[in-house]
Short mmCIF file of C-alpha atoms in Angstrom, two decimals:
data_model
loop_
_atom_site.label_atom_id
_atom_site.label_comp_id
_atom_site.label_asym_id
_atom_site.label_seq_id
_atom_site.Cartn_x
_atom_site.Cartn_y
_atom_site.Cartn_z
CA UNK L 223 68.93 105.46 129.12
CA UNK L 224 66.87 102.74 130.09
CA UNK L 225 67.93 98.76 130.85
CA UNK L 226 64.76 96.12 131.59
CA UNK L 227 65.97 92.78 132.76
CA UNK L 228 63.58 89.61 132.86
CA UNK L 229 63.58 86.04 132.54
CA UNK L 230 64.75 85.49 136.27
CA UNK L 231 62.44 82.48 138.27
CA UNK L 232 62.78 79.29 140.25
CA UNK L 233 64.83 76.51 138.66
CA UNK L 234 66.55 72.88 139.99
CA UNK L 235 70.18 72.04 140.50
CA UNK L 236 71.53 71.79 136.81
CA UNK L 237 69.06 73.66 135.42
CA UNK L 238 69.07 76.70 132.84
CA UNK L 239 67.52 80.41 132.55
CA UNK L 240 67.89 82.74 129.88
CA UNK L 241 67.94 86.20 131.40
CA UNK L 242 67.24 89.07 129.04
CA UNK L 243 68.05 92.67 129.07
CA UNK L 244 66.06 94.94 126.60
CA UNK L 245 67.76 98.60 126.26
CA UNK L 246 66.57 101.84 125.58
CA UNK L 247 67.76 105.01 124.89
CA UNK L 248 70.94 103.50 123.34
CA UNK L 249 72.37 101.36 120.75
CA UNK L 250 73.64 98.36 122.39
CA UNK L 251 75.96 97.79 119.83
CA UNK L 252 77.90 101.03 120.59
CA UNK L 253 78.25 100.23 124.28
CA UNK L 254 79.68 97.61 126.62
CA UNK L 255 76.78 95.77 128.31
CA UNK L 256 76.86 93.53 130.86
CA UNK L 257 75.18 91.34 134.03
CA UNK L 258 76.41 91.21 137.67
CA UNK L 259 74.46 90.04 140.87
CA UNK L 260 74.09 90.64 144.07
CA UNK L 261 73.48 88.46 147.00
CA UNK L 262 72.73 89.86 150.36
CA UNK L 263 74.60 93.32 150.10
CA UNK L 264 77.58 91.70 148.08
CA UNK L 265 78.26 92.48 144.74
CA UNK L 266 79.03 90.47 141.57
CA UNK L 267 80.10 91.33 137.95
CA UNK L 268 79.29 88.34 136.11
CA UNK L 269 79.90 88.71 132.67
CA UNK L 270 79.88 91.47 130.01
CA UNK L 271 80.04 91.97 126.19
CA UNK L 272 81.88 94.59 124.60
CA UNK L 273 80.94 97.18 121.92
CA UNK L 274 83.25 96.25 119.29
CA UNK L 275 83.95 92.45 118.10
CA UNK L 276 82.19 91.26 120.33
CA UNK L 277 85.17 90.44 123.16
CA UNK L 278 83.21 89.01 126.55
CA UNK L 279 84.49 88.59 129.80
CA UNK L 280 83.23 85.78 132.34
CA UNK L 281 83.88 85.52 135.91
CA UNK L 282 85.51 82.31 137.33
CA UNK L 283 82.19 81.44 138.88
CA UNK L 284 80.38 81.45 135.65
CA UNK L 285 83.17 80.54 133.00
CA UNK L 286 81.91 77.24 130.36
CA UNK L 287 78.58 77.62 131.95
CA UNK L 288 76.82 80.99 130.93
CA UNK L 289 77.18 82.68 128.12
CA UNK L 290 76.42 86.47 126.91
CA UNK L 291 74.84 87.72 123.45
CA UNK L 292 73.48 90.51 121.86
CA UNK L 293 71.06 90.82 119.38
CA UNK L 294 71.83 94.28 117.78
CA UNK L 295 68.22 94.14 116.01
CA UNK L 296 66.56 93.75 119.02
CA UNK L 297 68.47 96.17 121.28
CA UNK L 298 69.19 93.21 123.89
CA UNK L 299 71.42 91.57 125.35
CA UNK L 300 70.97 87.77 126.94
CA UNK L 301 73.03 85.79 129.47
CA UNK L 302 72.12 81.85 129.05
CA UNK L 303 72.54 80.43 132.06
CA UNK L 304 73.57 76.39 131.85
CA UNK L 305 74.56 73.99 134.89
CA UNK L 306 72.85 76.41 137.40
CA UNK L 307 73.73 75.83 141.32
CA UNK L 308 72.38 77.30 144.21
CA UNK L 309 75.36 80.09 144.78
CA UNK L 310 73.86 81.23 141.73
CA UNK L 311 70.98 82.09 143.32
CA UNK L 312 70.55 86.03 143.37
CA UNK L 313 69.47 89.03 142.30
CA UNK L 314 70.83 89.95 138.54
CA UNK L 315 71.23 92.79 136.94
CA UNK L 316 72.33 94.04 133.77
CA UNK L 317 73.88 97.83 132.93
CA UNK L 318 75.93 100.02 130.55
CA UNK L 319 79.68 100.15 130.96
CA UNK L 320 82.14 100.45 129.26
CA UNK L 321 85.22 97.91 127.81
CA UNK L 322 88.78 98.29 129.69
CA UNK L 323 90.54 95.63 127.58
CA UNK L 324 90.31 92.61 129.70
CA UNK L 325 86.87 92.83 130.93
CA UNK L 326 84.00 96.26 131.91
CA UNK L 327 84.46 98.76 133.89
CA UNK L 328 81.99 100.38 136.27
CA UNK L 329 78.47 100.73 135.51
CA UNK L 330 76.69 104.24 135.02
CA UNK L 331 73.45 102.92 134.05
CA UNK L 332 71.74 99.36 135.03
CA UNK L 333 68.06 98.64 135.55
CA UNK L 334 66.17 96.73 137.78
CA UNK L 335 67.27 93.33 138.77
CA UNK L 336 65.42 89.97 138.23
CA UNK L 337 65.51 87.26 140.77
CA UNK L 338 67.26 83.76 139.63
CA UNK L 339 66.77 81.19 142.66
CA UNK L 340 67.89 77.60 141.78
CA UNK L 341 66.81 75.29 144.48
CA UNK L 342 65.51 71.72 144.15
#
């Protein structure tokens, strides 16, 4: 099992990133899959998709400004980031977990992180 996440970079206040996470080794579609960050040594789930019907779950700090998708074809999953500010700057990373009812559980697999830094 294998998770690659990219599109992370420098962006202004208000700006947008789409981070994707390309998976390997398993069928997106038959997993949860989702994105958290970490800042310093603090920890973040952000959002996550889950493997049937597509329910998501946002955190507060994110909610009517990113949004998660999957593209089953493809074997990723995106988070479009909208309306970026600087506490969103961090390091995020996306991994395999699975769907509690309200929102993921803990992650057994995640990949590497990418590095989102919004600052004017």
């Amino acid at each position: 099992v294998q998770l690659q996440a990219s599109g992370g970079g420098l962006v202004q206040p208000g700006g947008s990133l789409r981070l994707s996470c390309v998976a390997s080794g398993f069928n997106v579609n038959h997993y949860a899959v989702g994105w958290f960050r970490r800042v310093r040594a603090e920890f973040e789930e952000v959002s996550c998709i889950g493997e049937n019907d597509n329910v998501t779950y946002y955190s507060d700090s994110v909610k009517g400004r990113f949004t998660i998708s999957r593209d089953n074809a493809k074997n990723t999953v995106y988070l479009q980031m909208n309306s970026l500010k600087s506490e969103d700057t961090a390091v995020y990373y996306c991994g395999r977990t699975y769907w509690n009812g309200n929102s993921c559980g803990s992650y057994k697999y995640w990949g590497q992180g990418t590095l989102v830094t919004v600052s004017s």
